Coordinates of C-alpha atoms in Angstrom, one line a residue:
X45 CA 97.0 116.7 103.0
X46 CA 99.7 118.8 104.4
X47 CA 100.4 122.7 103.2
X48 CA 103.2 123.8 102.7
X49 CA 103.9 127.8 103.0
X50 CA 106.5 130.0 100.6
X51 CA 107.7 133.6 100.5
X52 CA 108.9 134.7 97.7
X53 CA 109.6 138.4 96.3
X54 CA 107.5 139.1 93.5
X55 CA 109.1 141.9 91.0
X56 CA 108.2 142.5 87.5
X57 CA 108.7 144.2 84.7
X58 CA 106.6 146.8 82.7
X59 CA 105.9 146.9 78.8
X60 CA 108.4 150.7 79.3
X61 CA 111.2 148.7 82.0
X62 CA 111.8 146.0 79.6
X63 CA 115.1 146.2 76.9
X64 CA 115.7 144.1 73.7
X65 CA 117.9 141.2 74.7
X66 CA 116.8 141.1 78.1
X67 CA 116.5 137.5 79.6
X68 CA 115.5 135.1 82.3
X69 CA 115.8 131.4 83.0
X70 CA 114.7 128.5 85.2
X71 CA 116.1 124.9 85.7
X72 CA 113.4 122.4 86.6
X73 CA 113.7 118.2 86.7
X74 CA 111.4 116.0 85.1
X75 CA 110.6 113.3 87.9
X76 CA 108.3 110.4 87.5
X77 CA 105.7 112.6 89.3
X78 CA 105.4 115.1 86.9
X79 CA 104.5 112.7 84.6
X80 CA 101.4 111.3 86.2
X81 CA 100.4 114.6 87.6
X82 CA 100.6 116.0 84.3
X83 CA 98.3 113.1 83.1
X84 CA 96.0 113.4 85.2
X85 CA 95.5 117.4 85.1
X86 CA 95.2 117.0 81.2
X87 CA 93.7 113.7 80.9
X88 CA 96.4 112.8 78.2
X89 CA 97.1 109.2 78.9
X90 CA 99.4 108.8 75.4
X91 CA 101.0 105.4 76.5
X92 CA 104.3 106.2 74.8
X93 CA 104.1 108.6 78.1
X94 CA 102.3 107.3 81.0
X95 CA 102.9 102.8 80.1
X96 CA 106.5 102.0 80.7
X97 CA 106.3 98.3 78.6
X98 CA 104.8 100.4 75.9
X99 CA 107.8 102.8 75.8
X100 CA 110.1 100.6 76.2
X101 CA 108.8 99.3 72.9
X102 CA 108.3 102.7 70.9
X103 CA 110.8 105.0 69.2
X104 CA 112.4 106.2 72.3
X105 CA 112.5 103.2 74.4
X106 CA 112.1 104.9 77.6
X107 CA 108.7 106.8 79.3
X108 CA 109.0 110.7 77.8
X109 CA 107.3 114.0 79.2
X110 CA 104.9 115.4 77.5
X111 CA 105.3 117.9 74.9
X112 CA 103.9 120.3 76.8
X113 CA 105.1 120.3 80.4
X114 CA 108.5 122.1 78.4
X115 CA 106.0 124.3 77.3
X116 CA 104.4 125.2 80.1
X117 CA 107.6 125.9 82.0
X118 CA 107.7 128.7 79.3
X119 CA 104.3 130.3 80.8
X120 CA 105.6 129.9 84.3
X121 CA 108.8 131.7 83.7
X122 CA 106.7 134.3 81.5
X123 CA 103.9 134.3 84.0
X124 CA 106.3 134.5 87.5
X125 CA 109.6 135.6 86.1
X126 CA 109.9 138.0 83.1
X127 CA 108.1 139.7 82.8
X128 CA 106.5 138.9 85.4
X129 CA 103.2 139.4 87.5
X130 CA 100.5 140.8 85.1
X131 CA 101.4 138.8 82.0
X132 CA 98.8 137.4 79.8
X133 CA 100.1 135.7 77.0
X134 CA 98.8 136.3 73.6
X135 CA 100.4 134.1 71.0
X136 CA 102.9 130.7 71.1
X137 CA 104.6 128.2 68.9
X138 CA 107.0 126.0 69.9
X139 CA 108.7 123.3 68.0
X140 CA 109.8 120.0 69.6
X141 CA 113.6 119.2 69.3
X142 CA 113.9 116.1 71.1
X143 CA 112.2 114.0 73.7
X144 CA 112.6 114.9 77.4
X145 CA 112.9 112.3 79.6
X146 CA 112.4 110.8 83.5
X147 CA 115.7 112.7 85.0
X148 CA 116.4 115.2 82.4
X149 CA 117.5 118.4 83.4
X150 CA 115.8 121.4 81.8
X151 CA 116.4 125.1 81.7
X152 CA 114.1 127.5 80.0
X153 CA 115.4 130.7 78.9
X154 CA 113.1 133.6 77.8
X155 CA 114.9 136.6 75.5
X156 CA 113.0 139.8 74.5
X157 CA 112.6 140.0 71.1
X158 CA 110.8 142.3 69.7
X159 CA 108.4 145.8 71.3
X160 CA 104.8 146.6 69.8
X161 CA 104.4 150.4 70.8
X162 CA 100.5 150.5 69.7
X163 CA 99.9 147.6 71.9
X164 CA 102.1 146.7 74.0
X165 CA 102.9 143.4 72.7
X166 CA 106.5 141.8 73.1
X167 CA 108.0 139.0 71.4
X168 CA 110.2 136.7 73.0
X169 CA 112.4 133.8 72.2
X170 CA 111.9 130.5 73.9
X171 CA 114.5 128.2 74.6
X172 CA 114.4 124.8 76.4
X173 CA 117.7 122.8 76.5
X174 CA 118.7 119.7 79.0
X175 CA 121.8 119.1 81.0
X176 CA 123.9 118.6 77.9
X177 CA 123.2 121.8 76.6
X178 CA 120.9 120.3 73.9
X179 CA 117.9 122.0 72.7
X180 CA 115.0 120.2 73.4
X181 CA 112.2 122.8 73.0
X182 CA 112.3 126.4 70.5
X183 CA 109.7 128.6 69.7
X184 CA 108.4 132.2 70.6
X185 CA 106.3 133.4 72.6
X186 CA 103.8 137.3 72.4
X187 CA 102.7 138.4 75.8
X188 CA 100.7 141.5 76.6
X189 CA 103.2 143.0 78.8
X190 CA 102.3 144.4 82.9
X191 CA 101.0 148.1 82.6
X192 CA 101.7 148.5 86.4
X193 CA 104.7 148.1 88.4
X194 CA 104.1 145.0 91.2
X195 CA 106.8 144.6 93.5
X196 CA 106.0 143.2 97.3
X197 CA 106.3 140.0 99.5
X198 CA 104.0 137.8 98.7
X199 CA 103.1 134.0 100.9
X200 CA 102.1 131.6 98.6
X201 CA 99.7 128.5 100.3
X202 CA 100.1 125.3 98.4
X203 CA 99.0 121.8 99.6
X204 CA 101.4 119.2 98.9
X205 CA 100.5 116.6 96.1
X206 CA 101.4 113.4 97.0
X207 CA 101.0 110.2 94.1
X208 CA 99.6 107.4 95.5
X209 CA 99.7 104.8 92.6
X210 CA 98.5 101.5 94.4
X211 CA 98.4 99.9 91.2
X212 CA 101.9 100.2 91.0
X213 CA 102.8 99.2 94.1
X214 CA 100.4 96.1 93.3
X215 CA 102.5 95.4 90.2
X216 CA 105.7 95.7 92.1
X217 CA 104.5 93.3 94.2
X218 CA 103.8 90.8 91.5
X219 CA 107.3 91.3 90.0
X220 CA 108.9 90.0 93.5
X221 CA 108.2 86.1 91.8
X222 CA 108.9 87.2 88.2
X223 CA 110.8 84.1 86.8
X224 CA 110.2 81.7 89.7
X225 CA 108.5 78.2 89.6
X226 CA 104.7 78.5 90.1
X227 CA 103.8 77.0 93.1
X228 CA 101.1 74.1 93.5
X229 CA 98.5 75.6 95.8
X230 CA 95.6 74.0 97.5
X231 CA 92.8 76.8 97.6
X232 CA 90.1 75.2 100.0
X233 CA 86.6 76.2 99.0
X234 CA 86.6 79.1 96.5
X235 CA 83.3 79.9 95.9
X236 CA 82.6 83.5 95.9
X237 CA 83.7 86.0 93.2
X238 CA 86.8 87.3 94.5
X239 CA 87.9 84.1 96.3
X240 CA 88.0 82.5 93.0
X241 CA 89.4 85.6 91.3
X242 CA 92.4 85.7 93.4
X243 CA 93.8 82.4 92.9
X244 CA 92.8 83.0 88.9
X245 CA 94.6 85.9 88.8
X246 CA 97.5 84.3 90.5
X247 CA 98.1 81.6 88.0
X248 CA 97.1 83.8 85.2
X249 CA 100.6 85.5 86.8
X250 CA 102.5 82.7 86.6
X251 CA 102.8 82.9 90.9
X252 CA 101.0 79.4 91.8
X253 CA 99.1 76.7 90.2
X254 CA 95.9 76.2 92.1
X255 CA 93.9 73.0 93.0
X256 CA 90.8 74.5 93.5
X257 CA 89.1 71.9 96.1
X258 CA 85.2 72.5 96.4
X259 CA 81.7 71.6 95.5
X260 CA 82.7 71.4 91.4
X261 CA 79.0 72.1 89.8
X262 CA 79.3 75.4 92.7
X263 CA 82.7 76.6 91.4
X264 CA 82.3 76.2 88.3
X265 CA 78.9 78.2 88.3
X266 CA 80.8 80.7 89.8
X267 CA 83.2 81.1 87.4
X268 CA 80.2 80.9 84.4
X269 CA 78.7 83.7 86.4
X270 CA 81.5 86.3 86.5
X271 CA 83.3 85.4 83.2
X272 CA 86.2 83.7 85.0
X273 CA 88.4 81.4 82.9
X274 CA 89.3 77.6 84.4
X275 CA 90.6 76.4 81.8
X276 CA 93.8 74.5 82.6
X277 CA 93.2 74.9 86.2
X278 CA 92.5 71.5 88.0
X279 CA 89.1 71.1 90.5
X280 CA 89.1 68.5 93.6
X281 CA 85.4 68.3 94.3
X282 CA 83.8 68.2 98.0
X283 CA 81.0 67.8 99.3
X284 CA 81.1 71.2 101.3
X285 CA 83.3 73.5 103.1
X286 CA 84.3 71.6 106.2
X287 CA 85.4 68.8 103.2
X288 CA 87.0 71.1 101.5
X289 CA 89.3 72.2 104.2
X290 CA 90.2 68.7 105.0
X291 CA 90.9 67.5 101.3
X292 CA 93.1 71.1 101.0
X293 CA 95.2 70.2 103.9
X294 CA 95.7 66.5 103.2
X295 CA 96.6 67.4 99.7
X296 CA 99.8 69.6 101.4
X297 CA 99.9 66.6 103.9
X298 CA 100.8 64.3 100.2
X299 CA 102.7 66.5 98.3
X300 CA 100.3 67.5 96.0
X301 CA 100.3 71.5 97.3
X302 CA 103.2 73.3 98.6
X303 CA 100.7 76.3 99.8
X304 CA 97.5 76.4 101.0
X305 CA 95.0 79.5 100.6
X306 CA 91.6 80.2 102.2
X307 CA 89.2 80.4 99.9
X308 CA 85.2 82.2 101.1
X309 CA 85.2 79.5 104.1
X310 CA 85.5 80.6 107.4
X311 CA 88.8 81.1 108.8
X312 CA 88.1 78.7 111.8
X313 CA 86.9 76.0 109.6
X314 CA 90.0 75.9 107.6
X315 CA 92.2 76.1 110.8
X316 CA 90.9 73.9 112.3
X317 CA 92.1 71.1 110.0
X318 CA 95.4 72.9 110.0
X319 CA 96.1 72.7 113.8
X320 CA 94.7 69.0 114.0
X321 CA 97.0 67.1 115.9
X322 CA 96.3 64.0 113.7
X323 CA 96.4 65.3 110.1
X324 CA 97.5 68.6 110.7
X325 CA 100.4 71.0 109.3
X326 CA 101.5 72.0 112.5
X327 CA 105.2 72.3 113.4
X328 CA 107.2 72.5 116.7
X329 CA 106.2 76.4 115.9
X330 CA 103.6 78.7 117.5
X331 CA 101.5 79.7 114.4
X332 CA 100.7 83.0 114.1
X333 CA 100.4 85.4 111.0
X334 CA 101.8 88.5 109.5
X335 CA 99.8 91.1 107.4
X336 CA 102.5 92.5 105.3
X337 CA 101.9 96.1 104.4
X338 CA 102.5 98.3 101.7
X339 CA 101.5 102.3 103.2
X340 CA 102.1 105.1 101.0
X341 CA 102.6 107.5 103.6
X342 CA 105.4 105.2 105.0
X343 CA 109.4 104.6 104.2
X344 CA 109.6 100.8 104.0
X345 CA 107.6 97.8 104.4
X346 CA 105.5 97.0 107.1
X347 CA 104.8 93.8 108.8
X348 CA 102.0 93.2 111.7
X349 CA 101.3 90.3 113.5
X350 CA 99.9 88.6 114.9
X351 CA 96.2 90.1 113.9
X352 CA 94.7 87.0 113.2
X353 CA 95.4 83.9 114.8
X354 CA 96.5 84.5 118.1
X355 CA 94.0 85.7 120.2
X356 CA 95.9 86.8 123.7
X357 CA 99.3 86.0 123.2
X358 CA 101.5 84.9 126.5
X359 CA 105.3 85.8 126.8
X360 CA 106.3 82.0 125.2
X361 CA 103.3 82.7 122.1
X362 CA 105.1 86.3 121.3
X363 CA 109.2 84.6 120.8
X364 CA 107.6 82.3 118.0
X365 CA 105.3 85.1 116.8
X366 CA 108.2 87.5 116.3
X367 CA 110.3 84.5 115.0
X368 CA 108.3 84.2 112.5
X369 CA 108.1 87.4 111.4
X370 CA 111.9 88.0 111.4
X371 CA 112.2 84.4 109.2
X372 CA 109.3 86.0 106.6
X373 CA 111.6 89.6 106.3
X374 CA 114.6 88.0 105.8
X375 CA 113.0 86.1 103.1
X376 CA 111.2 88.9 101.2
X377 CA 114.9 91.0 101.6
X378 CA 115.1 92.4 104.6
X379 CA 118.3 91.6 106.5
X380 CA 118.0 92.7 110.0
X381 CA 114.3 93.9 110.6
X382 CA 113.4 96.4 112.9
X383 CA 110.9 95.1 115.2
X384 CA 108.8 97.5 117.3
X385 CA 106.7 95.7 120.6
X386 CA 103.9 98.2 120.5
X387 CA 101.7 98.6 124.0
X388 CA 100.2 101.7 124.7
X389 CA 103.5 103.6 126.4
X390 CA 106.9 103.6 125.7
X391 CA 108.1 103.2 129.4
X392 CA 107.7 99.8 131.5
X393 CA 104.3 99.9 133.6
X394 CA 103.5 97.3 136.3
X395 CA 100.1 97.4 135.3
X396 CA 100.6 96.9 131.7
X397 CA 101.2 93.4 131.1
X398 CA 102.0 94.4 127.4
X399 CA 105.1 96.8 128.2
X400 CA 106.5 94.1 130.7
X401 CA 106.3 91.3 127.9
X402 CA 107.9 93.8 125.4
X403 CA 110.8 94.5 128.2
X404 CA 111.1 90.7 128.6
X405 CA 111.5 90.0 124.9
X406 CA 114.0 92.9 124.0
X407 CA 116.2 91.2 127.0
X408 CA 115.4 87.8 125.3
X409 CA 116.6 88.5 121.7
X410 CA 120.0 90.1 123.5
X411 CA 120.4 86.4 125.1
X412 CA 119.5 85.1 121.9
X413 CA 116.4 83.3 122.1
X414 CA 114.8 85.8 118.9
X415 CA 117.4 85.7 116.6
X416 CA 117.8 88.2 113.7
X417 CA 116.2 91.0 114.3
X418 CA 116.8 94.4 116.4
X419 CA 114.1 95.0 119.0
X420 CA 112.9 97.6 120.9
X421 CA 109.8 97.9 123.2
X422 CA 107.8 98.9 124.7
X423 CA 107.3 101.7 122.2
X424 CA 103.5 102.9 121.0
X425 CA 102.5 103.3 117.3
X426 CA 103.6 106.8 117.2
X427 CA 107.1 106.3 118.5
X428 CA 107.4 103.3 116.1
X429 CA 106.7 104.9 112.5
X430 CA 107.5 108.6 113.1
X431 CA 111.1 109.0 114.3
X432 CA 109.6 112.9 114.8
X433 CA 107.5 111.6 117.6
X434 CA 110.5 109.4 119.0
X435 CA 112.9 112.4 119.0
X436 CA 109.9 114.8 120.9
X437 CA 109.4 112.2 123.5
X438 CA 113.4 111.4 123.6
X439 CA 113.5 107.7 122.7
X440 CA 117.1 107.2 121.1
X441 CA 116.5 103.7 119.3
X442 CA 117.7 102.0 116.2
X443 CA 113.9 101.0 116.1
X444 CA 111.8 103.9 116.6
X445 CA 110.5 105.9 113.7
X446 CA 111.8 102.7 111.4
X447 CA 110.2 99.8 112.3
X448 CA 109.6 97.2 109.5
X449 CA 107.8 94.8 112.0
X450 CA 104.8 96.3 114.2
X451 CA 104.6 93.6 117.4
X452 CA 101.0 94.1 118.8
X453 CA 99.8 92.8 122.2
X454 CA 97.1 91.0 121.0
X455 CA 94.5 90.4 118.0
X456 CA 91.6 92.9 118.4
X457 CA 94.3 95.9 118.6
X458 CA 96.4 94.2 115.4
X459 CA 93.4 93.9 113.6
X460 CA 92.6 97.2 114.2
X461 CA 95.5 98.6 113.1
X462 CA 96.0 96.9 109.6
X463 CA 92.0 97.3 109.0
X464 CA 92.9 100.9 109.4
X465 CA 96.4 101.1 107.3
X466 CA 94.4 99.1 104.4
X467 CA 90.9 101.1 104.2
X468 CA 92.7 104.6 105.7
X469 CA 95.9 105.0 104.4
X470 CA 95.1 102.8 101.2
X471 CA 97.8 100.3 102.3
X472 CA 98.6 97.6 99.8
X473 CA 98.0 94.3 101.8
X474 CA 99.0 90.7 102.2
X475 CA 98.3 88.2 104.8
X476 CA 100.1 84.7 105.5
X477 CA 100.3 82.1 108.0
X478 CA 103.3 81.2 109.2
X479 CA 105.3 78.7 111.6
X480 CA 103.1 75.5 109.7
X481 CA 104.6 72.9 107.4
X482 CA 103.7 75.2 104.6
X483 CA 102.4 78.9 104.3
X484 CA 98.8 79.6 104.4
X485 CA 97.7 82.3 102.1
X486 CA 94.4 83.8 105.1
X487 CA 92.6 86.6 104.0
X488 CA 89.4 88.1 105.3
X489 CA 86.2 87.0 102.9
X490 CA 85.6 90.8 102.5
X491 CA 89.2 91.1 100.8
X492 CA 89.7 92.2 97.1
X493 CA 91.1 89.5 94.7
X494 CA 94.2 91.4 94.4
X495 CA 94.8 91.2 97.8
X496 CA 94.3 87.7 97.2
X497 CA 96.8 87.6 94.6
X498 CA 99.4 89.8 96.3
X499 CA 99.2 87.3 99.5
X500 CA 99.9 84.6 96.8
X501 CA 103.0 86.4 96.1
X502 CA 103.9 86.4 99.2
X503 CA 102.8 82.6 100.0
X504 CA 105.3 82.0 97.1
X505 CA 108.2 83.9 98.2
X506 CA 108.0 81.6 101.3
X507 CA 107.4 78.6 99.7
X508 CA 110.5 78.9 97.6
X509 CA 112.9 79.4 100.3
X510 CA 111.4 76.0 102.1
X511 CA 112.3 74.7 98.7
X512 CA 115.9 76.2 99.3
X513 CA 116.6 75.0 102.6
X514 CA 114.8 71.3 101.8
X515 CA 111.7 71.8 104.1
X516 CA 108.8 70.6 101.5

C-alpha cells in the first residue's frame, strides 16, 4: 500500500477570535468508494445502501450514502476547518432532507450561531446542500471551542485505500452472457467439490448446460455430500476418468456439447483425447491457452498465454498462440489488443532465443501473418504493464505500459506469472483452450468453483461467436 504525503496549513480559531455569522464550507463527492468504505468502517451493511438490485427496488431506486457520511463531513469541517484544530464537539442533531446519491455534489457550510461565555460553548448551523443548491442535510452543531491559538505547517501521512471488490468484478464477469443461449457443455469427470460446483453454479447462471460425464453413483455422492443440487442436470456415466474424457470429447465430436470443461481429472488425461488424431477436436490450429485476467492493480484486462499447454514454444507454435489470443480479445470486446512478447530484456540479445522470436514476430504481424493485433517485443513484464517503467527505460511504444495480451516464452515462466497475479494481486481468473473445434474450459484442480464458473463465461463467449460465424 502506497502513502501518499500532504501539507497543508493548519489555522484555527479561538472561542475569543470567533464572530456571530462567521462561516466556512467544503465541497466533497460522493463516489461509489465512499460507500463501501463507509460500510466497512461502521459495519452498516443497510442494503438500500450497499445492494444495488435492492435499491433499485426501494423508495429511491438508486444505491444512497449513508445518513451519516453528510454528517460526518460536518465534524471534518468543524474538526479541520472552523473552528478548527482543538475542537471537540459536544452536542449534534441533524435532520435528513433528502437522499444523497453516487455522484452528488455536496457542500457543507458551518455558521456561528450562538457564544456560551461560562463555557465556551458555540452553536453552529449546519447546512449540507447538493449541486442544485438543495438542502440535503440541516441541523446544529455545539463545539467546545480551541482555548489556544494553533497556526503552523503541518505533513499529514496517509496510506492510500484502494477497494478491491473481487466479488464484483466476479459478477461483472457473469453479466458478459446475461441474456445469451446456455451453452451444452460436456464436463469430463467432475468428481471433487469444486469441480462439480463450478459447472452447478454455471447453469444455475444460466451460462451452460452441463453433461456431467463420470462414474454416476461417485458424482452423485459428491453432490449428496456437499449439498449440491442436480436436479435438471443430465449425468453420462463412465467407468473412470480416462472414459470420461473420451465420452466428453466424442460427445463434442456428435453435437451433443458445444464446450468441453475439465472437471478434477488430470489435465493430460483429458488432452490427450483432445489432440487424438483419430477422434480428436483438433484443428489446422496450434492449441494453446489463455488465462484471462482480471488485476485490481491494473487498467484493463489481461490475457497470458500460453501457461498451460505449450511447453517450449518454437517461432511457428508462438504465430498461432498469439492468433489465438488476438481471436479470443476481439471476441470478449477488445478491438485491436495490445500484445506484449515478454523475455527478460527489452533489447534483441543473440543469446536470448526469446527476444529474437519476439523480434521475428513483431516483423511477422507487419507482413501480416498475426493479424489484428499491435505488437511489440521484446519488452519484460515491467515495461509491459507500467508505462512509468517504459518511459524511465525510454521505450516509446503503443504497447508498453498497456498491454492487454502478456506473450511469455514458454510455460513454466507463464505459469508463474498468472499463479502470482491470482494468489498475489488477488486477480480474478479464467482459463480456456483455444485453436480446437470447440473451447475447452482447463483449470488447475486446486481452482475455486468460481473460477470455474467465470472460465465458463468465458468458454461461452467463444462458443457463441463459432455460433455466429457457423463453426459448430
Amino acid at each position: 500500500m502506497r502513502e501518499t504525503s500532504e501539507e497543508r496549513y493548519l489555522i484555527n480559531k479561538t472561542y475569543d477570535e470567533i464572530r456571530i455569522g462567521d462561516s466556512s464550507s467544503l465541497t466533497r463527492t460522493l463516489m461509489p468508494e465512499d460507500v463501501k468504505l463507509f460500510a466497512i468502517l461502521t459495519g452498516d451493511f443497510n442494503p438500500s445502501v450497499v445492494d444495488p438490485a435492492f435499491s433499485e427496488s426501494g423508495m429511491f431506486r438508486e444505491v444512497i450514502a449513508h445518513g451519516m457520511w453528510s454528517g460526518s463531513l460536518i465534524s471534518t469541517v468543524l474538526g479541520t476547518q472552523f473552528p478548527g484544530p482543538g475542537t471537540i464537539l459536544v452536542d449534534q442533531g441533524l435532520h435528513f432532507a433528502r437522499p444523497v446519491t453516487i455522484g452528488d455534489i455536496i457542500t457543507v457550510t458551518v455558521t456561528a450561531k450562538q457564544k456560551f461565555d461560562h463555557n465556551k460553548h458555540v452553536v453552529f448551523d449546519c447546512v449540507c446542500t447538493n449541486q442544485e443548491g438543495l438542502q440535503v442535510v440541516r441541523g446544529t452543531a455545539e463545539v467546545l471551542a480551541p482555548a489556544e491559538k494553533v497556526s503552523h505547517l503541518q505533513v499529514v501521512h496517509m496510506p492510500e485505500v484502494r477497494i478491491d471488490d473481487k466479488y464484483e468484478r466476479y459478477t461483472q464477469m457473469l453479466n458478459r452472457v446475461k441474456g445469451l443461449e446456455p451453452i451444452p457443455t460436456a464436463v469430463a469427470h467432475p468428481c471433487d467439490r469444486e469441480s462439480l460446483r463450478g459447472p452447478v453454479i454455471a447453469f444455475q447462471a444460466g451460462i451452460i448446460e452441463p453433461i456431467l460425464v463420470g462414474p454416476e453413483n461417485k458424482i452423485r455422492a459428491v453432490a449428496e455430500e456437499f449439498g449440491i443440487d442436480l436436479h435438471g442436470i443430465r449425468i453420462v456415466n463412465a467407468a473412470h476418468s480416462h472414459d470420461s474424457a473420451a465420452i466428453a470429447v466424442s460427445l463434442v465430436r456428435t453435437g451433443d456439447a458445444e464446450a468441453l470443461m475439465k472437471g478434477s481429472l488430470h489435465t493430460d488425461e483429458l488432452m490427450g483425447e483432445v489432440v487424438s488424431r483419430a477422434n480428436g477436436l483438433r484443428t489446422s490450429r496450434r492449441i494453446s491457452h489463455v488465462f484471462l485476467m482480471d488485476v485490481p492493480t491494473y487498467h484493463r484486462p489481461l490475457m497470458i498465454t500460453d501457461a498451460a499447454i505449450n511447453i517450449a514454444p518454437t517461432l511457428e507454435d508462438k504465430v498461432d498462440i498469439i492468433q489465438n489470443a488476438i481471436d479470443l480479445a476481439h471476441i470478449i470486446g477488445i478491438p485491436e489488443p495490445k500484445v506484449a512478447i515478454l523475455s527478460a530484456v527489452e533489447t534483441v540479445n543473440p543469446k536470448i532465443q526469446s527476444t529474437l522470436d519476439a523480434a521475428a514476430l513483431c516483423k511477422m504481424a507487419d507482413r501480416g501473418q498475426i493479424r489484428g493485433g499491435i505488437l511489440d517485443g521484446p519488452l519484460a513484464f515491467d515495461n509491459a504493464v507500467s508505462i512509468v517503467a517504459a518511459k524511465t527505460k525510454g521505450i516509446k511504444s503503443a504497447v508498453a505500459g498497456h498491454a492487454e495480451i502478456l506473450v511469455v516464452p514458454d510455460l513454466e515462466s507463464g505459469n508463474m506469472v498468472a499463479k502470482q497475479l491470482e494468489y498475489l494481486a488477488n486477480a480474478l481468473t479464467a482459463g480456456i483452450v483455444l485453436g480446437t473445434r470447440v473451447p475447452i474450459v482447463l483449470t488447475s484442480r486446486a481452482d475455486s468453483a468460481e473460477t470455474r464458473t467465470a472460465s465458463c463465461v468465458i468458454a461461452a463467449l467463444v462458443a457463441h461467436a463459432n455460433r455466429k460465424n457457423g463453426n459448430v
